[in-house]
Coordinates of C-alpha atoms and ligand atoms in Angstrom, one line a residue:
M133 CA 40.8 22.0 46.7
T134 CA 38.9 18.7 46.6
V135 CA 39.0 16.2 43.7
G136 CA 36.7 13.4 42.9
V137 CA 33.0 12.8 42.7
S138 CA 30.5 10.7 44.4
R139 CA 29.4 8.2 41.8
L140 CA 25.9 8.5 40.3
K141 CA 23.7 5.4 40.9
V142 CA 20.6 4.0 39.4
D143 CA 17.7 4.8 41.7
D144 CA 15.0 2.7 40.0
E145 CA 16.9 -0.2 38.3
E146 CA 13.7 -2.1 37.3
F147 CA 12.4 1.0 35.4
L148 CA 15.7 1.7 33.8
V149 CA 16.0 -1.8 32.5
A150 CA 12.5 -2.0 31.2
S151 CA 12.7 1.5 29.6
M152 CA 15.9 0.6 27.8
I153 CA 14.4 -2.5 26.4
D154 CA 11.0 -1.1 25.5
R155 CA 12.5 1.9 23.7
C156 CA 14.7 -0.2 21.4
P157 CA 13.5 -0.2 17.8
K158 CA 12.3 -3.8 17.3
L159 CA 13.7 -4.1 13.8
M160 CA 17.2 -4.0 15.2
M161 CA 16.7 -7.6 16.5
L162 CA 18.1 -9.5 13.6
R163 CA 21.1 -7.2 13.3
E164 CA 22.1 -7.6 16.9
L165 CA 21.6 -11.4 16.9
M166 CA 23.6 -11.8 13.7
Q167 CA 26.3 -9.5 14.9
N168 CA 26.8 -11.5 18.0
A169 CA 26.9 -14.7 15.9
F170 CA 29.5 -13.2 13.5
E171 CA 31.6 -11.9 16.4
A172 CA 31.7 -15.3 18.0
A173 CA 32.1 -17.3 14.8
A174 CA 35.1 -15.2 13.8
L175 CA 36.9 -16.6 16.8
A176 CA 36.4 -20.2 15.7
P177 CA 39.3 -22.0 14.0
P178 CA 39.6 -21.2 10.3
G179 CA 37.3 -23.4 8.2
R180 CA 34.9 -23.8 11.1
Q181 CA 33.6 -20.3 11.2
R182 CA 29.9 -20.8 10.6
V183 CA 26.5 -19.2 11.3
V184 CA 23.3 -21.1 10.4
V185 CA 19.9 -19.5 10.4
D186 CA 17.1 -22.1 10.4
T187 CA 14.0 -23.1 12.4
I188 CA 13.1 -25.7 14.9
P189 CA 9.6 -26.8 15.9
I190 CA 8.5 -26.0 19.5
D191 CA 5.3 -27.8 20.3
G192 CA 4.7 -28.1 16.5
I193 CA 5.2 -24.4 15.7
R194 CA 8.2 -23.0 13.7
K195 CA 10.6 -20.9 15.7
L196 CA 13.5 -18.9 14.3
R197 CA 16.9 -20.2 15.3
I198 CA 20.4 -18.7 14.9
W199 CA 23.3 -21.0 15.5
N200 CA 27.0 -20.1 15.5
S201 CA 30.4 -21.7 16.1
G202 CA 33.0 -19.9 18.2
P203 CA 33.7 -19.7 21.9
G204 CA 30.7 -20.8 23.9
M205 CA 29.6 -19.7 27.4
D206 CA 29.8 -21.8 30.5
E207 CA 27.1 -21.6 33.2
P208 CA 28.3 -18.4 35.0
Q209 CA 29.0 -16.6 31.7
L210 CA 25.6 -17.5 30.4
Y211 CA 24.0 -16.2 33.5
R212 CA 26.0 -12.9 33.3
M213 CA 25.4 -12.3 29.6
C214 CA 21.8 -11.4 30.0
D215 CA 22.4 -8.5 32.4
L216 CA 22.4 -5.1 30.7
S217 CA 25.8 -3.6 30.0
S218 CA 27.3 -7.1 30.3
S219 CA 29.9 -7.9 27.6
I220 CA 32.0 -11.0 27.8
G221 CA 35.3 -11.0 26.1
K222 CA 34.6 -7.8 24.1
L223 CA 35.8 -4.3 24.4
K224 CA 33.2 -1.9 25.8
G225 CA 33.1 1.6 24.4
L226 CA 30.9 4.2 22.8
D227 CA 32.0 3.1 19.3
Q228 CA 32.5 -0.5 20.3
H229 CA 30.2 -2.7 22.4
F230 CA 27.6 -1.5 24.9
G231 CA 26.8 -5.0 26.2
L232 CA 23.2 -4.2 25.3
G233 CA 22.7 -5.4 21.8
A234 CA 20.9 -8.7 21.5
K235 CA 19.0 -8.7 24.8
V236 CA 17.6 -5.2 24.4
A237 CA 16.7 -5.5 20.7
S238 CA 15.1 -9.0 21.0
L239 CA 13.2 -8.8 24.3
P240 CA 10.5 -6.4 23.1
S241 CA 9.4 -9.0 20.5
N242 CA 10.0 -12.1 22.6
H243 CA 8.1 -11.7 25.9
L244 CA 7.5 -15.4 25.8
G245 CA 11.2 -15.9 25.7
M246 CA 14.4 -16.3 23.8
R247 CA 16.2 -19.5 24.5
Y248 CA 20.0 -19.4 24.7
R249 CA 21.9 -22.7 24.5
S250 CA 25.7 -22.6 24.6
C251 CA 28.1 -25.4 24.4
H252 CA 31.4 -24.9 26.1
Q253 CA 34.0 -27.7 26.4
G254 CA 31.4 -30.4 25.7
L255 CA 28.8 -29.1 28.2
V256 CA 25.6 -27.5 27.1
H257 CA 23.7 -25.0 29.3
E258 CA 20.4 -23.4 28.5
M259 CA 18.7 -20.3 29.7
V260 CA 15.5 -18.5 28.7
I261 CA 15.1 -14.8 29.1
G262 CA 11.7 -13.2 28.7
K263 CA 9.0 -11.1 30.4
R264 CA 6.8 -12.4 33.3
D265 CA 4.4 -10.4 35.3
G266 CA 5.7 -7.2 33.7
I267 CA 9.3 -7.8 34.5
Y268 CA 12.1 -8.7 32.2
G269 CA 14.5 -11.4 33.4
R270 CA 15.7 -15.0 33.3
V271 CA 12.7 -17.3 33.2
K272 CA 12.6 -19.6 36.3
R273 CA 12.3 -23.3 35.6
S274 CA 12.4 -26.7 37.2
P275 CA 15.8 -28.1 37.9
R276 CA 17.0 -31.4 36.5
P277 CA 15.4 -34.0 38.8
D278 CA 18.6 -36.0 39.3
L279 CA 20.3 -32.9 40.7
V280 CA 17.7 -32.2 43.3
L281 CA 18.7 -33.3 46.8
P282 CA 15.8 -34.3 49.1
G283 CA 14.2 -31.2 50.6
T284 CA 16.2 -28.7 48.5
Y285 CA 13.9 -28.3 45.5
Q286 CA 13.9 -24.8 44.1
L287 CA 13.4 -23.2 40.7
V288 CA 16.6 -22.4 38.7
D289 CA 17.7 -19.9 36.0
I290 CA 19.9 -22.2 34.0
V291 CA 19.8 -25.9 33.3
E292 CA 22.3 -28.2 31.8
V293 CA 21.0 -29.8 28.6
T294 CA 24.0 -31.7 27.3
E295 CA 22.1 -34.9 26.8
A296 CA 19.2 -33.3 25.1
A297 CA 21.5 -31.5 22.7
Q298 CA 23.3 -34.7 21.9
E299 CA 20.0 -36.5 21.2
E300 CA 19.1 -33.7 18.8
G301 CA 22.3 -34.5 16.9
R302 CA 24.4 -31.6 18.0
D303 CA 28.1 -32.0 17.8
L304 CA 29.7 -31.3 21.2
S305 CA 33.3 -31.5 20.1
E306 CA 33.4 -27.8 19.3
D307 CA 32.0 -24.8 21.1
W308 CA 28.8 -23.2 19.8
T309 CA 25.9 -21.0 20.8
E310 CA 22.3 -20.9 19.5
V311 CA 19.4 -18.6 20.1
V312 CA 15.8 -19.6 19.5
L313 CA 13.1 -16.9 19.4
F314 CA 9.8 -18.0 21.0
G315 CA 8.1 -14.6 20.2
M316 CA 5.1 -13.3 22.1
R317 CA 2.8 -16.4 21.9
P318 CA 3.3 -20.2 21.7
E319 CA 1.4 -20.4 18.4
Q320 CA 3.5 -17.6 16.7
D321 CA 5.7 -18.7 13.8
T322 CA 8.7 -16.5 14.5
A323 CA 10.4 -17.4 11.2
E324 CA 7.6 -15.9 9.2
D325 CA 6.2 -13.4 11.7
P326 CA 9.0 -12.4 14.1
Y327 CA 7.2 -9.3 15.4
D328 CA 3.8 -10.9 15.9
G329 CA 2.3 -8.8 13.2
D330 CA 3.6 -5.5 14.5
P331 CA 5.0 -4.9 12.0
P332 CA 4.0 -7.6 9.6
M333 CA 7.0 -8.8 7.6
R334 CA 7.2 -9.6 3.9
R335 CA 7.7 -13.2 3.0
Y336 CA 11.4 -13.3 2.3
W337 CA 12.3 -10.6 4.9
L338 CA 15.3 -12.3 6.5
P339 CA 17.9 -12.5 3.7
L340 CA 16.9 -9.0 2.5
S341 CA 17.3 -7.5 6.0
L342 CA 20.7 -9.1 6.2
Y343 CA 21.7 -7.8 2.7
N344 CA 20.4 -4.3 3.4
R345 CA 22.4 -4.1 6.7
F346 CA 25.7 -6.0 6.4
F347 CA 27.7 -4.6 3.5
R348 CA 30.6 -6.9 4.5
I349 CA 30.9 -9.7 7.0
P350 CA 34.3 -10.9 8.4
D351 CA 36.3 -13.0 5.9
G352 CA 36.0 -16.7 6.3
I353 CA 32.6 -16.9 7.9
D354 CA 30.1 -19.1 6.2
V355 CA 26.5 -17.9 6.7
L356 CA 23.9 -20.5 5.7
V357 CA 20.3 -19.7 5.5
A358 CA 17.6 -22.4 5.5
P359 CA 14.9 -22.7 2.8
D360 CA 12.3 -21.4 5.2
F361 CA 13.6 -17.9 4.4
H362 CA 14.0 -17.9 0.6
W363 CA 12.7 -19.4 -2.6
H364 CA 15.4 -22.1 -3.1
S365 CA 14.9 -25.6 -1.8
D366 CA 18.2 -26.1 0.0
L367 CA 20.4 -24.4 2.5
R368 CA 22.0 -21.4 0.8
R369 CA 25.0 -19.2 1.5
F370 CA 24.3 -15.6 2.3
V371 CA 26.7 -13.4 0.4
P372 CA 26.8 -9.7 1.3
L373 CA 26.8 -7.0 -1.3
A374 CA 30.5 -6.2 -1.1
S375 CA 31.4 -9.7 -2.0
R376 CA 29.0 -9.7 -5.0
A377 CA 29.9 -6.3 -6.4
L378 CA 32.6 -7.5 -8.8
T379 CA 30.8 -10.6 -10.0
D380 CA 27.0 -10.1 -10.0
F381 CA 26.5 -6.6 -11.4
R382 CA 26.6 -5.4 -15.0
G383 CA 28.6 -2.4 -13.9
Y384 CA 30.5 -1.6 -10.6
E385 CA 33.1 0.8 -9.6
A386 CA 34.4 2.0 -6.3
V387 CA 35.9 5.4 -6.4
R388 CA 38.1 6.9 -3.6
T389 CA 37.4 10.6 -3.2
D390 CA 39.8 13.3 -2.1
E391 CA 37.3 14.2 0.6
G392 CA 37.6 10.8 2.3
P393 CA 34.5 8.7 1.5
R394 CA 34.8 5.9 -1.0
I395 CA 31.8 5.7 -3.3
H396 CA 30.5 2.5 -4.7
Y397 CA 28.5 2.8 -7.9
F398 CA 26.4 -0.2 -9.1
Y399 CA 24.5 -0.7 -12.4
D400 CA 22.0 -3.5 -12.3
P401 CA 19.6 -3.8 -15.3
T402 CA 16.1 -4.9 -14.8
C403 CA 15.6 -8.7 -14.8
P404 CA 13.8 -9.6 -18.0
Q405 CA 11.9 -12.5 -16.4
R406 CA 11.0 -10.6 -13.3
P407 CA 10.6 -6.9 -14.2
W408 CA 9.9 -5.9 -10.6
E409 CA 13.5 -6.6 -9.6
N410 CA 17.0 -6.3 -11.0
A411 CA 19.2 -8.9 -12.7
S412 CA 21.7 -9.3 -9.8
S413 CA 19.0 -11.1 -7.8
E414 CA 19.5 -14.1 -10.1
G415 CA 20.6 -17.1 -8.1
A416 CA 20.7 -15.0 -4.9
I417 CA 18.6 -15.4 -1.8
Q418 CA 17.3 -11.8 -1.8
T419 CA 15.8 -9.4 -4.3
A420 CA 17.6 -6.4 -5.7
I421 CA 16.5 -2.9 -6.7
G422 CA 18.3 0.5 -7.0
Q423 CA 19.1 2.2 -3.7
V424 CA 21.3 4.7 -1.9
G425 CA 22.8 4.4 1.5
I426 CA 25.8 5.1 3.7
V427 CA 28.3 2.4 4.8
H428 CA 30.0 2.9 8.1
R429 CA 32.3 0.1 9.5
D430 CA 30.8 -2.4 7.1
E431 CA 27.2 -1.7 7.9
I432 CA 24.6 0.1 5.9
Y433 CA 22.6 3.1 7.2
G434 CA 19.9 5.4 5.8
L435 CA 19.1 3.1 2.9
T436 CA 16.5 4.5 0.6
S437 CA 15.0 3.0 -2.5
G438 CA 11.9 3.3 -4.7
S439 CA 10.3 6.6 -5.3
P440 CA 12.1 8.5 -2.5
W441 CA 15.4 7.5 -4.2
A442 CA 14.1 8.2 -7.8
Y443 CA 13.0 11.7 -6.6
D444 CA 16.4 12.5 -5.0
A445 CA 18.6 10.7 -7.5
P446 CA 19.0 13.7 -9.9
N447 CA 20.8 15.5 -7.0
F448 CA 23.3 12.6 -7.1
G449 CA 23.7 13.0 -10.9
I450 CA 21.5 10.0 -11.5
T451 CA 19.2 11.8 -13.9
F452 CA 17.6 8.6 -15.2
G453 CA 17.7 5.0 -14.1
A454 CA 17.5 5.2 -10.3
G455 CA 15.7 1.9 -10.2
N456 CA 18.8 0.3 -11.8
I457 CA 21.5 2.3 -10.2
S458 CA 22.7 2.0 -6.6
V459 CA 25.1 4.2 -4.7
L460 CA 26.8 3.4 -1.4
I461 CA 28.9 6.1 0.3
E462 CA 31.4 4.4 2.5
L463 CA 32.8 6.6 5.2
P464 CA 36.4 6.1 6.5
D465 CA 36.6 4.4 9.9
D466 CA 37.8 7.7 11.5
Y467 CA 34.9 9.7 10.1
P468 CA 33.3 11.7 12.9
A469 CA 30.1 9.7 12.9
L470 CA 28.5 7.5 15.6
P471 CA 25.5 5.2 15.5
D472 CA 22.7 6.0 17.9
S473 CA 22.6 3.9 21.1
Y474 CA 20.4 1.3 19.4
R475 CA 22.5 1.4 16.2
Q476 CA 19.6 2.2 14.0
S477 CA 20.9 5.4 12.5
L478 CA 24.2 7.1 12.0
H479 CA 24.8 10.6 13.5
H480 CA 27.3 13.4 13.2
Q481 CA 29.6 13.1 16.2
R482 CA 29.9 16.9 16.5
G483 CA 27.6 19.9 16.4
D484 CA 23.9 19.2 16.7
Q485 CA 24.6 15.5 16.1
A486 CA 22.0 15.4 13.4
Q487 CA 21.4 12.1 11.5
L488 CA 23.7 11.6 8.6
T489 CA 21.8 11.1 5.3
P490 CA 23.0 10.0 1.9
H491 CA 21.7 13.4 0.6
E492 CA 24.6 15.2 2.3
F493 CA 26.9 13.4 -0.1
A494 CA 24.9 14.1 -3.3
A495 CA 27.4 16.6 -4.7
L496 CA 30.3 14.3 -4.0
V497 CA 28.5 11.3 -5.6
R498 CA 27.7 13.5 -8.7
A499 CA 31.2 14.8 -9.1
Y500 CA 32.9 11.4 -9.0
R501 CA 30.5 9.5 -11.2
P502 CA 32.5 7.2 -13.5
Q503 CA 32.2 8.0 -17.3
W504 CA 30.7 4.5 -18.0
L505 CA 27.9 5.4 -15.5
I506 CA 27.3 8.8 -17.1
D507 CA 27.0 7.1 -20.5
Q508 CA 24.6 4.5 -19.0
I509 CA 22.4 7.2 -17.5
D510 CA 22.3 9.1 -20.8
A511 CA 21.4 5.8 -22.6
I512 CA 18.5 5.1 -20.2
G513 CA 17.2 8.7 -20.6
G514 CA 17.7 9.1 -24.3
P515 CA 17.3 12.5 -26.0
S516 CA 14.8 14.5 -24.1
S517 CA 15.5 18.2 -24.3
A518 CA 13.0 20.9 -25.1
G519 CA 12.8 22.8 -28.3
A520 CA 15.5 25.4 -29.0
G521 CA 13.0 28.1 -29.8
I522 CA 11.4 27.9 -26.3
I523 CA 14.8 27.8 -24.7
K524 CA 15.8 30.9 -26.5
Q525 CA 12.6 32.6 -25.3
L526 CA 13.3 31.6 -21.7
G527 CA 16.9 32.8 -22.1
A528 CA 15.5 36.2 -23.1
L529 CA 13.4 36.4 -20.0
S530 CA 16.4 35.3 -17.9
D531 CA 18.3 38.4 -19.3
V532 CA 15.4 40.7 -18.6
L533 CA 15.2 39.5 -15.0
G534 CA 18.9 40.0 -14.6
L535 CA 19.6 36.4 -13.6
D536 CA 23.2 36.7 -15.0
A537 CA 24.0 38.7 -11.9
L538 CA 23.1 35.8 -9.7
P539 CA 26.0 33.7 -8.4
D540 CA 25.7 29.9 -9.0
T541 CA 25.6 29.2 -5.4
A542 CA 22.6 31.3 -4.8
I543 CA 20.1 28.8 -6.1
V544 CA 21.9 25.7 -4.9
G545 CA 20.0 24.7 -1.8
G546 CA 20.2 21.7 0.5
E547 CA 23.7 20.4 0.0
A548 CA 26.3 22.3 1.9
A549 CA 25.8 25.5 -0.1
P550 CA 27.5 28.5 1.4
T551 CA 24.9 30.7 2.9
D552 CA 27.0 33.8 2.3
L553 CA 26.6 34.5 -1.3
A554 CA 29.8 36.4 -1.5
A555 CA 31.8 33.4 -0.2
K556 CA 32.4 32.1 -3.7
P557 CA 33.1 35.2 -5.8
G558 CA 34.3 33.1 -8.8
A559 CA 31.2 31.0 -9.0
T560 CA 29.8 30.3 -12.5
Q561 CA 27.0 32.5 -13.6
I562 CA 24.0 30.3 -13.9
A563 CA 23.0 31.7 -17.4
Q564 CA 26.4 30.6 -18.7
A565 CA 26.6 27.2 -17.1
R566 CA 23.6 25.6 -18.8
Q567 CA 21.3 26.1 -21.7
T568 CA 20.8 29.7 -22.5
C569 CA 17.9 30.0 -20.0
G570 CA 20.2 28.9 -17.2
F571 CA 19.0 25.3 -16.6
D572 CA 18.5 22.1 -18.4
I573 CA 15.0 21.1 -19.4
I574 CA 14.4 17.4 -19.4
L575 CA 11.1 16.2 -20.8
L576 CA 9.8 13.1 -19.2
R577 CA 7.7 10.9 -21.5
D578 CA 7.6 7.5 -19.8
E579 CA 4.5 7.3 -17.5
Q580 CA 6.2 4.7 -15.1
D581 CA 9.2 6.9 -14.8
I582 CA 7.0 9.9 -14.1
N583 CA 5.2 7.9 -11.4
N584 CA 8.4 6.7 -9.8
R585 CA 9.5 10.3 -9.5
W586 CA 6.3 11.3 -7.6
L587 CA 5.5 13.6 -10.6
L588 CA 2.2 12.0 -11.6
G589 CA -0.3 14.8 -11.2
R590 CA 2.5 17.4 -11.0
A591 CA 3.8 19.4 -14.0
A592 CA 7.5 19.7 -13.2
C593 CA 10.2 19.5 -10.6
F594 CA 13.3 21.7 -10.4
Y595 CA 16.6 20.6 -8.9
P596 CA 18.6 23.7 -8.0
A597 CA 21.8 21.7 -7.3
T598 CA 22.0 20.4 -10.8
K599 CA 19.9 23.1 -12.4
Q600 CA 17.7 20.6 -14.1
L601 CA 14.0 21.1 -14.7
F602 CA 12.1 17.9 -15.2
V603 CA 8.8 18.4 -17.1
N604 CA 6.0 15.9 -17.0
T605 CA 4.7 15.7 -20.6
H606 CA 1.7 13.7 -19.4
Y607 CA 0.5 16.5 -17.2
K608 CA -3.3 16.9 -17.4
S609 CA -3.4 20.4 -18.8
I610 CA -1.6 19.1 -22.0
A611 CA -4.7 17.0 -22.8
A612 CA -7.0 20.0 -22.3
A613 CA -4.8 22.3 -24.4
R614 CA -4.6 19.6 -27.2
K615 CA -8.3 19.3 -27.4
M616 CA -8.8 23.1 -27.6
L617 CA -6.1 23.5 -30.2
G618 CA -7.7 20.8 -32.2
E619 CA -11.0 22.9 -32.2
M620 CA -9.1 26.1 -33.0
L621 CA -7.4 24.5 -36.0
A622 CA -10.5 22.7 -37.3
D623 CA -10.1 24.5 -40.6
V624 CA -6.7 22.8 -41.2
A625 CA -7.0 19.6 -43.2
E626 CA -5.7 16.7 -41.1
D627 CA -3.2 14.7 -43.2
G628 CA -1.8 12.8 -40.3
S629 CA 0.7 15.5 -39.2
L630 CA -1.7 18.1 -37.6
Y631 CA -1.8 16.3 -34.3
A632 CA 1.9 15.7 -34.3
Y633 CA 2.4 19.5 -34.6
I634 CA -0.3 20.1 -31.9
D635 CA 1.4 17.6 -29.6
E636 CA 4.8 19.3 -29.8
V637 CA 3.5 22.8 -29.5
T638 CA 1.4 21.9 -26.4
V639 CA 4.5 20.5 -24.8
D640 CA 6.3 23.7 -25.8
C641 CA 3.4 25.6 -24.1
L642 CA 3.9 23.6 -20.9
V643 CA 7.6 24.1 -20.9
K644 CA 7.1 27.8 -21.5
R645 CA 4.7 28.3 -18.6
V646 CA 6.7 26.2 -16.2
G647 CA 10.0 27.7 -17.3
R648 CA 8.8 31.2 -17.0
A649 CA 7.3 30.6 -13.5
L650 CA 10.7 29.0 -12.5
L651 CA 12.7 32.0 -13.8
F652 CA 10.5 34.3 -11.8
G653 CA 10.9 32.1 -8.8
I654 CA 14.7 32.1 -9.2
S655 CA 14.7 35.9 -9.6
K656 CA 13.4 36.2 -6.0
H657 CA 17.0 35.5 -4.9
L658 CA 17.7 39.0 -6.1
D659 CA 15.2 40.3 -3.6
H660 CA 16.8 38.6 -0.6
K661 CA 15.6 41.1 1.9
N662 CA 12.0 40.0 1.4
W663 CA 12.4 36.5 0.1
H664 CA 14.3 34.0 2.1
S665 CA 15.3 30.5 1.0
G666 CA 12.2 28.8 2.4
H667 CA 9.9 31.2 0.5
I668 CA 11.9 30.7 -2.7
E669 CA 11.8 27.0 -2.3
K670 CA 8.0 27.2 -2.2
A671 CA 7.9 29.4 -5.3
M672 CA 10.0 26.9 -7.2
S673 CA 8.2 23.8 -5.8
P674 CA 6.5 21.2 -8.1
E675 CA 3.2 22.4 -6.6
A676 CA 3.8 26.0 -7.6
L677 CA 5.1 25.0 -11.1
S678 CA 2.0 22.8 -11.5
I679 CA -0.3 25.7 -10.9
A680 CA 1.5 27.7 -13.5
A681 CA 1.1 24.8 -15.9
D682 CA -2.6 24.6 -15.3
D683 CA -3.1 27.9 -17.0
L684 CA -2.2 27.0 -20.6
Y685 CA -5.3 28.9 -21.8
D686 CA -3.2 32.1 -21.9
V687 CA -0.7 30.8 -24.4
L688 CA -3.3 29.1 -26.7
P689 CA -3.4 31.9 -29.3
W690 CA 0.4 31.8 -29.5
A691 CA 0.2 28.0 -29.8
E692 CA -2.4 28.2 -32.6
Q693 CA -0.2 30.6 -34.6
E694 CA 2.8 28.4 -33.9
V695 CA 1.1 25.3 -35.3
R696 CA 0.0 27.1 -38.4
K697 CA 3.6 28.4 -38.9
R698 CA 5.2 25.0 -38.5
I699 CA 2.7 23.4 -40.8
T700 CA 3.5 26.0 -43.5
S701 CA 7.3 25.7 -43.0
G702 CA 7.4 22.0 -42.2
D703 CA 9.5 22.9 -39.2
R704 CA 9.6 20.3 -36.4
S705 CA 11.3 22.4 -33.7
I706 CA 11.2 19.6 -31.2
S707 CA 14.0 17.8 -33.1
E708 CA 16.4 20.6 -32.3
T709 CA 18.0 19.4 -29.1
T710 CA 20.1 21.3 -26.7
M711 CA 23.3 20.6 -25.0
Q712 CA 23.8 17.7 -22.7
P713 CA 25.1 18.1 -19.1
A714 CA 28.9 18.8 -19.1
A715 CA 31.3 16.0 -18.1
V716 CA 32.4 16.0 -14.5
N717 CA 35.8 15.4 -13.0
R718 CA 36.4 12.0 -11.5
R719 CA 39.1 9.7 -10.2
T720 CA 38.9 6.0 -10.5
E721 CA 40.3 3.6 -8.0
K722 CA 39.2 0.5 -9.8
K723 CA 36.6 -0.5 -12.3
V724 CA 35.1 -3.8 -13.2
T725 CA 32.3 -4.4 -15.5
A726 CA 30.8 -7.8 -14.9
P727 CA 29.3 -9.8 -17.6
G728 CA 25.5 -9.6 -17.5
G729 CA 22.6 -11.3 -19.1
K730 CA 22.6 -14.5 -17.2
K731 CA 19.4 -16.6 -17.7
A732 CA 16.8 -16.5 -15.0
R733 CA 15.4 -19.7 -13.6
G734 CA 11.8 -20.4 -14.1
D735 CA 11.1 -21.5 -10.5
D736 CA 12.5 -18.1 -9.2
A737 CA 10.1 -16.3 -11.5
R738 CA 7.2 -18.2 -10.2
R739 CA 8.0 -18.0 -6.5
R740 CA 9.1 -14.4 -6.1
T741 CA 5.7 -12.7 -6.4
Ligands
ATP64 N1 25.7 -15.9 19.7 C1 26.6 -15.8 20.6 N2 27.7 -16.6 20.7 C2 28.6 -16.4 21.6 N3 28.6 -15.5 22.6 C3 27.5 -14.7 22.6 C4 26.5 -14.8 21.6 N4 25.6 -13.8 21.9 C5 26.0 -13.2 23.0 N5 27.1 -13.7 23.5 C6 27.9 -13.2 24.6 O1 27.0 -12.5 25.4 C7 27.5 -11.2 25.6 C8 26.4 -10.1 25.6 O2 25.9 -10.0 24.3 P1 25.2 -8.6 23.9 O3 24.8 -8.7 22.5 O4 24.1 -8.4 24.9 O5 26.3 -7.5 24.2 P2 27.7 -7.3 23.4 O6 27.6 -8.1 22.1 O7 28.8 -7.6 24.3 O8 27.7 -5.8 23.1 P3 26.9 -5.0 22.0 O9 25.8 -5.9 21.5 O10 26.3 -3.8 22.7 O11 27.9 -4.7 21.0 C9 28.5 -11.0 24.5 O12 29.6 -10.1 24.9 C10 29.0 -12.4 24.2 O13 30.1 -12.7 25.0
MG65 MG1 26.0 -7.9 20.8

């Protein structure tokens, strides 16, 4: 029996190199360059671990420069470092270093070149890598004239530039390395436009990109960012989120879960002076908004903010206030997850190796919410439940449809719900778990909030996991019904209260239509032979519920009678609220509530637009 293999080789090396570089997502460039800088700086003596991000003019044009202390490279090392799969002094491995990072991520956006200078033991060498005539490589250049022997002139890959570095004021008593990005064209300002317009970057892109990627950086490293990249006038320290959590947020708590992940909850009220961002941005070099993401080995993946986060947030128990609440799910180091080969996204190590998303942890985040956060969410939302009369009517329909017989897990889609309905025999019956109709009805009255949740133009959105039905009280059929009811009730003397009654009854009509449609949608679970989860999802979608809400005409006669009845009895049913979501179990590791309300500086307010 033979053992061994004949090794596989690369048949077309040039193609392999070019394809690895050209397939790399461009936006990984900053991460890779900074990561190299952190890794080297961490090896410098304590107190001298520094990374400086600034610019230098090359032929009068600003070019981005990243400088770091720590072991530099001599000439042979500098030469070697730009080959693919070349790591110097680092461990190679699938979850360690690939020896690809910086070169592969930066070359697609720097055909003109990226200039490496490294100082090792007082000698500085320089090399430019770029793309010439369609080939990536070290850019050939003239040698130093004093080193050329007569008749031996030839272009070189690396030149020694110790004197030039000294003239520029560089300290040669310690090792360091710097990278300057030339970009694609000589006239490209790579500080402002690192990707030559594809994609265009927002003005203060650099500190925000760092903040959104590096949750922690190694202790002791000072990262300084020049004013070219933020709105302050001097060199500022970059402080990652983990280091600001305890001091710069109104509320913060990290909770260790039994399941492994540690969940970081942040509350960050809106900045009064700059309502487009949150208060923790005060004095910082980057903006702040509510977001959700996963932390793996100190780096953030799958970050989502804005409307996508506001839309998904109820699944995480963030019923209100997604713009002010951030959640980061930190995975243990041994969690079976691996970044993709370009470190852009995080994937399950096993099975189909699908991308890991924060949504997978929604139930965990919801279950471990600290009480102060639950109180904060309730305070942001305020009382918003539907009238008790309508809920009772929906409850009656729920009984008729036999929804009591439906296990809780049947309607919970999306988040690790068992597919076998019998798998959880003791599951709560939906009609007992919530309001008498089986779900919470939350009326949305703030137009901005409705817009943030992608509900403008849609009547309602149902969250099976939390059994919450959000209803848009600004939905367009409300205005039409209001007008028609006004005409039907023209005989009633308007003493200022008629339209108040009409308004509450039209909202009741909307809730009734949407709630009934939803109950019929849920009841399709009972017909599981003919209705599968995808079909039922469609039946309960915001689109389907909106169509149901369009047809308010049908309930107008009831609405007219209801208004007359309420006028006669003086009954304002909308004030009868229903029960709030039940408290959840939680375990707290530590909790700190930082003092808030610091004053914003005027110049910040002016510049950050
Ligand atoms: N800023 C720097 N300071 C000091 N050494 C550096 C710097 N950048 C790169 N190097 C050296 O060049 C080598 C190659 O860097 P590159 O980013 O391509 O791969 P890597 O960091 O080893 O692996 P990976 O990026 O895949 O984790 C590094 O191992 C390191 O020794
Ligand atoms: Mg690297």
